[in-house]
XYZ file of C-alpha atoms in Angstrom:
670
model
C 147.755 22.884 133.629
C 144.106 23.835 134.096
C 141.828 22.189 136.553
C 139.163 19.895 135.128
C 135.696 21.273 134.870
C 134.533 19.325 137.817
C 132.677 21.048 140.656
C 133.966 18.360 143.040
C 137.590 19.045 142.200
C 139.477 21.132 144.701
C 140.785 24.530 143.739
C 143.653 26.499 145.104
C 142.543 29.738 146.621
C 144.519 32.909 146.225
C 142.496 34.721 148.864
C 144.146 34.951 152.245
C 140.990 33.519 153.784
C 140.904 29.790 153.729
C 137.701 29.025 151.904
C 137.850 25.406 153.005
C 137.061 26.522 156.497
C 134.858 29.502 155.705
C 131.221 28.496 156.003
C 130.066 31.604 154.050
C 131.922 30.791 150.888
C 132.028 27.750 148.664
C 135.004 26.518 146.826
C 133.670 27.902 143.592
C 133.171 31.383 145.038
C 129.349 30.947 144.995
C 127.136 30.448 148.040
C 127.247 26.931 149.391
C 124.118 24.830 148.942
C 124.369 23.934 152.551
C 124.495 27.565 153.722
C 121.671 28.594 151.363
C 119.397 25.757 152.281
C 119.637 26.380 156.030
C 118.133 29.883 155.943
C 115.551 28.675 153.417
C 114.440 25.876 155.708
C 114.434 28.227 158.679
C 112.266 30.711 156.847
C 109.904 27.984 155.640
C 109.644 26.561 159.194
C 108.956 30.015 160.529
C 106.345 30.648 157.925
C 104.607 27.340 158.696
C 104.622 28.217 162.389
C 103.222 31.653 161.628
C 100.549 30.087 159.459
C 99.601 27.650 162.164
C 99.504 30.540 164.680
C 97.336 32.551 162.332
C 94.876 29.659 161.927
C 94.800 29.073 165.644
C 94.202 32.776 166.317
C 91.412 32.981 163.757
C 89.686 29.874 165.129
C 89.961 31.298 168.642
C 88.397 34.559 167.416
C 85.403 32.601 166.104
C 84.971 30.777 169.420
C 85.381 34.020 171.314
C 82.654 35.718 169.301
C 80.137 32.951 170.127
C 81.055 32.439 173.734
C 78.414 33.210 176.372
C 77.591 32.069 179.883
C 75.132 29.666 178.285
C 73.077 27.428 180.500
C 75.080 28.523 183.554
C 72.984 31.726 183.460
C 69.687 29.794 183.601
C 67.755 30.084 186.829
C 65.878 27.235 188.395
C 62.076 27.426 188.301
C 60.626 28.433 191.668
C 58.762 25.177 192.135
C 61.966 23.110 192.126
C 63.170 24.248 195.551
C 59.966 23.330 197.445
C 59.930 20.035 195.567
C 63.494 19.252 196.667
C 62.666 20.248 200.231
C 59.653 17.884 200.224
C 61.743 14.999 198.868
C 64.392 15.735 201.435
C 61.848 15.867 204.256
C 60.323 12.546 203.234
C 63.761 10.999 203.102
C 64.565 12.414 206.564
C 61.402 11.041 208.075
C 62.132 7.578 206.674
C 65.667 7.747 208.098
C 64.564 8.902 211.567
C 61.704 6.393 211.800
C 62.496 3.767 214.471
C 66.168 4.906 214.380
C 66.814 3.575 217.837
C 66.388 -0.035 216.730
C 68.308 -2.134 217.452
C 69.146 -0.834 220.878
C 72.658 -2.083 220.778
C 75.891 -1.446 218.916
C 75.902 -3.129 215.556
C 78.803 -3.840 213.166
C 81.517 -1.137 213.382
C 79.382 1.002 215.677
C 81.302 -0.841 218.386
C 84.300 1.314 217.464
C 82.950 4.621 216.226
C 80.144 5.230 218.723
C 82.297 4.573 221.726
C 85.178 6.593 220.275
C 82.747 9.417 219.472
C 81.682 9.493 223.105
C 85.308 9.589 224.188
C 86.301 12.281 221.673
C 83.446 14.568 222.550
C 84.062 14.156 226.279
C 87.903 14.114 226.467
C 89.089 15.450 223.133
C 90.731 12.147 222.066
C 90.031 8.463 222.047
C 90.388 6.497 225.256
C 90.525 2.748 225.632
C 87.613 0.518 226.716
C 87.657 -2.757 228.580
C 87.054 -6.016 226.749
C 83.276 -6.298 227.429
C 82.522 -2.557 227.207
C 79.756 -3.089 224.641
C 77.419 -4.633 227.184
C 77.877 -1.711 229.596
C 77.500 0.865 226.824
C 74.361 -0.831 225.489
C 72.951 -0.676 228.987
C 73.618 3.072 229.121
C 76.646 2.972 231.357
C 79.729 4.489 229.598
C 81.555 5.014 232.892
C 83.616 1.884 232.275
C 85.863 3.884 229.918
C 89.491 3.777 230.958
C 91.911 6.669 231.423
C 94.608 5.348 229.051
C 94.672 6.539 225.387
C 93.469 4.207 222.579
C 95.355 3.653 219.320
C 92.981 4.399 216.411
C 93.705 4.552 212.712
C 91.051 7.041 211.510
C 91.068 10.815 211.897
C 88.714 12.259 214.502
C 86.294 14.520 212.634
C 83.688 11.863 211.863
C 83.642 10.821 215.504
C 83.203 14.417 216.586
C 80.076 14.605 214.404
C 78.700 11.354 215.798
C 79.543 12.492 219.287
C 77.394 15.614 218.832
C 74.274 13.469 218.677
C 75.382 11.436 221.652
C 75.944 14.640 223.611
C 72.515 15.928 222.593
C 70.455 12.831 223.489
C 72.696 11.107 225.955
C 74.897 8.057 225.827
C 72.066 5.771 226.924
C 69.880 6.589 223.930
C 70.555 4.579 220.773
C 68.573 7.221 218.810
C 71.272 9.706 219.703
C 74.028 7.360 218.603
C 72.723 7.506 215.042
C 71.066 10.911 214.978
C 74.004 12.882 213.494
C 74.586 10.512 210.591
C 70.825 10.449 209.819
C 70.846 14.284 209.575
C 73.985 14.213 207.440
C 72.435 11.586 205.115
C 69.251 13.576 204.850
C 71.044 16.796 203.879
C 72.928 15.005 201.103
C 69.558 14.286 199.440
C 68.993 17.989 198.913
C 72.587 18.484 197.895
C 72.205 15.781 195.276
C 69.216 17.616 193.772
C 71.175 20.851 193.692
C 74.131 19.178 191.877
C 71.809 17.496 189.408
C 70.211 20.847 188.602
C 73.595 22.434 187.955
C 74.687 19.552 185.738
C 71.510 18.779 183.781
C 69.606 22.125 184.007
C 66.368 20.199 184.402
C 64.263 20.756 187.475
C 62.445 17.470 186.835
C 65.677 15.418 186.784
C 67.063 17.341 189.756
C 64.114 15.957 191.715
C 64.629 12.505 190.183
C 68.274 12.435 191.291
C 67.377 13.503 194.812
C 64.609 10.915 194.954
C 66.853 8.131 193.663
C 69.435 8.844 196.306
C 66.832 8.849 199.050
C 65.606 5.379 198.065
C 69.004 3.766 197.511
C 69.499 0.948 200.019
C 73.170 1.658 200.762
C 72.526 5.338 201.404
C 69.471 4.521 203.502
C 71.241 1.937 205.673
C 74.338 4.113 206.188
C 72.127 7.034 207.116
C 70.714 4.854 209.957
C 74.083 3.426 211.181
C 76.840 5.313 212.945
C 79.709 4.679 210.617
C 82.224 7.188 209.237
C 81.609 6.548 205.553
C 78.324 8.477 205.233
C 80.062 11.563 206.685
C 82.982 11.061 204.269
C 80.510 10.837 201.409
C 78.834 14.048 202.463
C 82.055 16.127 202.445
C 83.219 14.635 199.094
C 79.796 15.426 197.565
C 79.943 18.932 199.050
C 83.388 19.491 197.499
C 81.991 18.280 194.164
C 79.176 20.801 194.395
C 81.642 23.617 195.131
C 83.706 22.674 192.097
C 80.622 22.924 189.916
C 79.829 26.304 191.415
C 83.453 27.312 190.699
C 82.905 26.332 187.062
C 79.830 28.552 186.935
C 81.915 31.420 188.418
C 84.727 30.827 185.928
C 82.344 30.619 182.916
C 80.684 33.903 183.816
C 84.076 35.494 184.368
C 85.261 34.414 180.928
C 81.972 35.572 179.366
C 82.650 39.024 180.801
C 86.176 38.856 179.329
C 85.025 37.897 175.837
C 82.462 40.749 175.894
C 85.072 43.313 176.920
C 87.659 42.776 174.196
C 87.488 44.100 170.607
C 85.617 42.123 167.937
C 87.826 39.825 165.902
C 87.731 41.993 162.730
C 89.162 44.947 164.668
C 91.896 42.921 166.352
C 93.272 41.114 163.286
C 96.601 42.872 163.833
C 97.235 40.401 166.631
C 97.106 37.469 164.220
C 99.650 36.929 161.516
C 98.193 36.945 157.958
C 99.615 35.694 154.665
C 100.329 39.311 153.666
C 102.442 39.897 156.764
C 104.317 36.751 156.055
C 105.465 38.051 152.659
C 106.690 41.376 154.116
C 110.261 41.909 155.050
C 111.009 42.231 158.758
C 111.529 45.948 158.400
C 108.199 46.412 156.681
C 106.411 44.225 159.189
C 107.818 46.198 162.124
C 106.883 49.508 160.528
C 103.358 48.340 159.722
C 102.817 46.963 163.203
C 104.005 50.263 164.761
C 101.688 52.173 162.509
C 98.590 50.006 163.081
C 98.906 48.663 166.559
C 98.003 51.316 169.137
C 96.785 48.968 171.843
C 99.152 47.965 174.658
C 100.707 44.522 174.593
C 98.475 43.518 177.494
C 95.618 43.119 175.005
C 97.589 40.531 173.049
C 98.452 38.726 176.223
C 94.760 38.543 177.115
C 93.912 37.050 173.750
C 96.773 34.575 173.902
C 96.470 33.474 177.498
C 93.163 34.842 178.849
C 92.461 36.733 182.000
C 93.287 35.870 185.570
C 90.237 34.274 187.213
C 90.491 36.105 190.538
C 89.867 34.815 194.035
C 87.572 31.884 193.040
C 85.870 31.515 196.469
C 84.123 28.286 195.534
C 87.482 26.636 194.858
C 88.585 27.614 198.375
C 85.360 26.174 199.737
C 86.085 22.945 197.807
C 89.546 22.786 199.422
C 88.017 23.187 202.883
C 85.460 20.419 202.141
C 88.112 18.058 200.922
C 90.156 18.757 204.064
C 87.136 17.882 206.097
C 86.717 14.691 204.063
C 90.280 13.673 204.827
C 89.567 14.533 208.486
C 86.956 11.731 208.422
C 88.931 9.102 206.474
C 92.182 9.220 204.597
C 90.440 7.990 201.410
C 89.337 11.637 201.006
C 92.880 12.207 199.714
C 91.902 10.374 196.518
C 89.152 12.952 195.946
C 91.721 15.728 196.385
C 93.860 14.278 193.583
C 90.970 13.482 191.237
C 89.168 16.770 191.747
C 92.443 18.661 191.286
C 92.902 17.041 187.878
C 89.223 17.833 187.097
C 89.746 21.510 187.927
C 92.799 21.716 185.668
C 91.076 19.946 182.723
C 87.920 22.062 183.147
C 89.998 25.261 183.253
C 91.694 24.357 179.991
C 88.380 23.442 178.406
C 86.756 26.707 179.499
C 89.636 28.846 178.232
C 89.526 26.972 174.896
C 85.764 27.628 174.566
C 86.309 31.297 175.451
C 88.527 31.766 172.375
C 91.859 31.891 174.160
C 94.603 31.070 171.688
C 96.787 29.080 174.032
C 94.486 27.601 176.720
C 97.054 25.225 178.212
C 99.637 27.993 178.576
C 96.947 30.326 179.819
C 95.993 27.868 182.539
C 99.633 27.302 183.544
C 100.569 31.009 183.580
C 97.390 32.460 185.000
C 95.779 29.861 187.199
C 97.929 26.808 187.964
C 99.681 28.128 191.096
C 96.725 30.108 192.512
C 94.360 27.179 191.926
C 96.779 24.764 193.537
C 97.135 27.002 196.596
C 93.379 27.397 196.929
C 92.777 23.669 196.778
C 95.676 21.574 198.144
C 97.215 23.722 200.958
C 93.769 24.798 202.086
C 92.728 21.099 202.288
C 95.943 20.284 204.209
C 95.426 23.099 206.700
C 91.773 22.183 207.236
C 92.792 18.583 207.799
C 95.299 19.570 210.496
C 92.608 21.685 212.181
C 90.442 18.576 212.516
C 93.113 17.188 214.892
C 92.714 20.137 217.263
C 91.424 17.944 220.085
C 94.432 15.632 219.844
C 96.820 18.594 219.591
C 95.350 20.357 222.616
C 95.548 17.182 224.759
C 98.555 16.034 226.751
C 98.031 12.297 227.065
C 96.513 11.247 223.720
C 98.146 8.404 221.842
C 101.612 9.350 220.593
C 101.076 12.950 221.745
C 104.406 12.988 223.640
C 106.365 10.924 221.130
C 108.539 13.817 219.964
C 109.391 14.679 223.597
C 110.359 11.106 224.358
C 112.384 10.447 221.180
C 115.245 12.586 220.012
C 115.782 13.682 216.393
C 116.040 16.666 214.130
C 112.796 17.979 215.649
C 114.634 18.665 218.926
C 115.511 22.043 217.444
C 111.859 23.002 217.247
C 110.259 24.994 220.041
C 108.222 22.967 222.554
C 104.900 24.358 221.417
C 105.531 22.931 217.925
C 106.633 19.440 218.852
C 103.115 18.173 218.254
C 103.900 18.258 214.570
C 106.522 15.446 214.468
C 104.406 13.508 216.988
C 101.410 13.781 214.618
C 103.616 12.770 211.693
C 104.807 9.634 213.535
C 101.195 8.780 214.418
C 100.254 9.016 210.708
C 103.219 6.801 209.781
C 102.109 4.016 212.102
C 98.478 4.335 211.054
C 99.451 4.087 207.354
C 101.508 0.982 208.064
C 98.444 -0.571 209.705
C 96.175 0.249 206.752
C 98.424 -1.196 204.014
C 99.135 -4.279 206.066
C 95.521 -5.111 206.839
C 94.865 -8.505 205.255
C 92.962 -10.471 207.828
C 90.090 -12.627 206.594
C 86.508 -11.469 207.100
C 83.327 -13.201 205.894
C 82.029 -9.997 204.230
C 85.271 -8.808 202.609
C 84.881 -8.016 198.911
C 86.805 -7.029 195.830
C 86.328 -3.658 194.040
C 85.489 -5.471 190.791
C 82.197 -6.638 192.329
C 81.226 -3.327 193.927
C 79.386 -1.955 190.895
C 77.020 -4.925 190.909
C 76.765 -5.260 194.660
C 78.288 -8.717 194.536
C 78.965 -9.024 198.268
C 76.982 -6.525 200.305
C 77.812 -6.142 203.962
C 75.474 -7.450 206.646
C 75.353 -4.983 209.576
C 72.938 -6.943 211.769
C 71.203 -10.312 211.819
C 69.075 -12.095 214.378
C 67.137 -15.367 214.115
C 64.338 -15.075 216.676
C 62.112 -18.092 217.281
C 58.374 -18.024 217.595
C 57.205 -15.831 220.435
C 60.339 -13.690 220.722
C 60.831 -10.286 219.179
C 57.333 -10.425 217.729
C 57.969 -13.510 215.671
C 54.613 -15.147 214.801
C 55.923 -18.178 212.882
C 58.275 -20.981 213.690
C 61.435 -19.226 212.531
C 62.041 -15.513 211.738
C 64.840 -13.256 210.630
C 65.698 -9.648 211.455
C 68.473 -8.236 209.274
C 70.060 -4.968 208.276
C 71.949 -5.483 205.055
C 73.718 -2.686 203.154
C 72.661 -3.687 199.685
C 71.937 -1.050 197.079
C 68.585 -0.608 195.323
C 68.571 -3.469 192.755
C 67.047 -1.256 190.005
C 69.711 1.452 190.382
C 72.647 -0.895 190.830
C 71.413 -3.407 188.262
C 71.493 -0.720 185.591
C 74.572 1.051 186.986
C 77.104 -0.785 184.758
C 75.155 0.162 181.674
C 74.838 3.741 182.850
C 78.586 3.996 183.436
C 79.362 2.555 179.994
C 76.930 5.046 178.380
C 78.609 7.898 180.240
C 81.981 6.649 179.191
C 81.016 6.456 175.538
C 79.384 9.903 175.696
C 82.602 11.346 177.157
C 85.016 9.692 174.714
C 82.990 9.831 171.479
C 80.654 12.789 171.996
C 83.079 14.689 174.215
C 80.277 15.415 176.650
C 81.864 17.218 179.534
C 78.874 16.480 181.737
C 79.526 12.774 181.474
C 83.243 13.297 182.032
C 82.568 15.224 185.278
C 80.418 12.385 186.599
C 83.098 9.845 185.670
C 85.704 12.000 187.513
C 83.656 11.588 190.683
C 83.477 7.864 190.146
C 87.217 7.664 189.486
C 87.918 9.504 192.745
C 85.799 7.149 194.848
C 86.193 3.787 193.154
C 89.348 3.352 191.079
C 91.925 3.846 193.896
C 90.600 0.740 195.667
C 91.804 -1.516 192.838
C 95.371 -0.927 194.085
C 94.475 -2.802 197.287
C 93.590 -6.241 195.934
C 95.115 -8.019 198.908
C 93.688 -5.746 201.563
C 90.604 -6.415 203.648
C 87.994 -4.074 202.162
C 84.195 -4.124 202.101
C 81.368 -3.245 199.753
C 79.963 -0.690 202.197
C 82.876 1.521 201.143
C 80.874 2.152 198.022
C 78.652 4.591 199.917
C 81.102 7.289 198.793
C 80.511 6.485 195.131
C 76.729 6.123 195.418
C 76.026 9.789 194.509
C 78.046 9.470 191.345
C 76.365 6.173 190.395
C 73.022 8.015 190.890
C 74.252 10.889 188.689
C 75.337 8.492 185.928
C 71.970 6.729 186.181
C 70.112 10.022 186.002
C 72.218 11.145 183.081
C 71.131 8.014 181.133
C 67.509 8.749 182.032
C 67.814 12.219 180.556
C 69.075 10.628 177.317
C 66.217 8.161 177.306
C 63.650 10.910 178.058
C 64.481 12.800 174.868
C 63.268 16.144 173.672
C 60.076 17.338 171.971
C 60.848 18.005 168.296
C 60.697 21.650 167.241
C 57.652 22.290 165.020
C 55.935 25.449 163.894
C 52.690 24.284 165.469
C 54.229 23.996 168.953
C 56.470 26.928 169.647
C 55.878 26.595 173.375
C 57.762 23.338 173.361
C 60.903 25.100 172.350
C 60.333 27.967 174.684
C 60.088 25.663 177.664
C 62.832 23.301 176.728
C 65.524 25.413 178.271
C 64.517 24.394 181.766
C 62.232 21.452 181.138
C 63.147 17.794 181.511
C 65.178 16.303 178.764
C 67.076 19.409 177.813
C 70.369 18.120 176.388
C 72.216 21.333 175.868
C 75.548 21.053 177.616
C 75.851 23.511 180.470
C 79.564 22.967 180.552
C 79.755 24.313 177.004
C 79.387 28.067 177.191
C 78.373 28.119 173.494
C 75.030 26.713 174.492
C 72.655 29.638 174.815
C 69.846 29.604 177.323
C 67.682 31.543 174.855
C 66.130 29.084 172.382
C 65.508 30.051 168.823
C 61.945 30.726 167.735
C 60.984 28.515 164.765
C 58.190 30.931 163.911
C 60.674 33.695 163.200
C 61.186 34.016 159.440
C 64.590 35.545 159.954
C 65.756 32.438 161.786
C 67.398 29.846 159.512
C 65.785 27.130 161.622
C 62.371 28.533 160.851
C 62.506 27.642 157.165
C 63.558 24.096 158.025
C 60.766 23.498 160.511
C 57.942 25.646 159.190
C 56.645 22.935 156.908
C 57.651 20.022 159.140
C 54.891 17.505 159.657
C 53.044 17.661 162.945
C 53.970 14.782 165.242
C 51.314 12.243 165.968
C 50.970 11.313 169.545
C 49.188 12.169 172.821
C 48.380 15.800 173.467
C 49.430 17.320 176.804
C 46.901 20.000 177.405
C 48.960 21.656 180.092
C 51.652 22.738 177.712
C 49.753 22.462 174.467
C 52.408 20.161 173.141
C 51.912 17.006 171.067
C 54.800 14.513 171.179
C 55.374 11.570 168.820
C 54.582 8.070 169.938
C 58.187 6.887 170.027
C 59.115 9.706 172.314
C 56.081 8.995 174.426
C 57.187 5.382 174.755
C 60.669 6.456 175.872
C 59.211 8.732 178.547
C 56.901 5.950 179.687
C 60.037 3.731 180.031
C 61.670 6.398 182.257
C 58.501 6.428 184.366
C 58.423 2.671 184.678
C 62.084 2.608 185.770
C 61.404 5.131 188.492
C 58.324 3.251 189.687
C 60.358 0.007 189.737
C 63.021 1.697 191.888
C 60.401 2.857 194.370
C 58.811 -0.603 194.527
C 62.203 -2.264 194.988
C 62.973 0.048 197.937
C 59.581 -0.819 199.499
C 60.187 -4.532 198.974
C 63.645 -4.446 200.600
C 62.460 -2.200 203.457
C 62.460 -5.065 206.004
C 66.120 -5.888 205.421
C 67.046 -2.222 205.474
C 65.450 -1.586 208.885
C 65.862 -4.878 210.770
C 62.186 -5.670 210.729
C 61.267 -9.122 212.042
C 59.893 -11.174 209.145
C 59.538 -14.893 208.456
C 62.729 -16.589 207.386
C 61.189 -17.408 203.965
C 60.475 -13.736 203.393
C 64.065 -12.863 204.181
C 65.313 -15.745 201.943
C 63.193 -14.450 199.077
C 64.969 -11.131 199.282
C 68.404 -12.703 198.974
C 68.418 -12.528 195.195
C 72.067 -13.544 195.015
C 73.661 -16.350 196.905
C 76.517 -13.978 197.754
C 74.099 -11.743 199.643
C 73.676 -14.235 202.480
């Protein structure tokens, strides 16, 4: 009896091999659909992957061909450096003027000035009697006790404050505040330098430096011996070093792209549709016949070069370690700036035409960059405790000797390490548990609008005392930011956020990274006692966001055939919006008068703009652009006038109570 003609019906096999268990044979003797479809799907999947790789390689070749150092190669005009020095000098004079007033410890100076004296004299903090402020104000620090004092902040900031005390004497209140005034003054110049690197505009570099010099928070902190202005200086210095590292990396990648073969000569490294249709044997034979270059060339194209020593990244790690040596909140900057370095490395490799930028960063740079940043910062931080380590009777210095544990196996000269670790544990427990009420405690949500600024000093002299000429006067030092800068700060941050998300402007993203490092971590401490004066660390990044928005408002002179000089000067002039973080941006502008330039045909017959003529540059700008630039000028003038108006409550000047009350624009400022 014959089997029905049904492919589903089983058949008896006469072959000794059981076809029911043989995956290479079907029951009909023909290849199984399952076994034939599997290789087909595998081949199709491999071809799709090859096609994607080919598209990715060709796109990378296009980016590689257009990659240059861009605006990173632009040099600052000579006049910018004297201008920044003049702005810095003016800011320094304002900060040093009448710096010794008031001649007594104010706000948290009662801790840091006395601890600075102790650290500089003994190497660690010693305790003070209960009424030590009166003796110290009178110039008699001899009341200091011989027992160690428990403090919860690292010592570096107090070492810096103590240098001024050592220079001018403990009886001079000018010396108490001299070091922080110098540190605050130097950050003005540093701000101008950073703004130049980010915006490539000498004008707006001076604008950023000037805005920082007239910000109320920065001004008050520069005249008060607190740790936060020193913390801000080291964080800002690390930020500057990271920007310099990016310039170094961009130039290194530009050298790499110039050294490899042009894309049309290296197409053997990318899979093409023809190679996909070849058999494996033909493909191998063809590749052996055509490819004469070592495999290292393909690795360079796929993953990019190693970036070398990167000295600026090491300098950033040292600066971040110094920041942590002032306050532990510098650790947030280490985390945020580390993420920034990784993201910027990937972006730079992508722009340089590297086929796999993420893998290139992980293979070539991740471990070296980590070592240059994090361990360097940690070692630098430990060095800031050198005075405590060298002492014998500082707080918790002998803890490891007095308490047994695994550390007993360590040599005696290394027992300071577990003692220091225990000290840090107790200090951390204190910080996270700090929830006592304070009249000037604030929430991070209100920091960006200066909702509850901190009053450092307030006196209410009556007529005839302290120079008061009316019935009732006030003398106050309030750490409130410049109302013009901080009033527009929320808008500036939103604009930067939109520019980063929608326009993918790396410049805005870098500024936001600085803000994230100095502001966002504090939202995790909603129940802790914190103050608005902590925002001094985020002030430079608020100023940078504000300046960035001013560059957008300033605009650019349109390119016309009648004004080629406008284009020629736009590379370093104010309002240049080419992205220096994008290496594709060339510092050499195109000449609209060149007939060979495609832009020349588009602009040769463009109408001449109507507007005021600037005889110095021979450039005529349209009225709308002139209005925008006038708006920038008015904002800057308003910021200067606001600083002058609030000068009395920045410096403790004795003024009538009504004058002080008129400057309390918000009821929460009182």
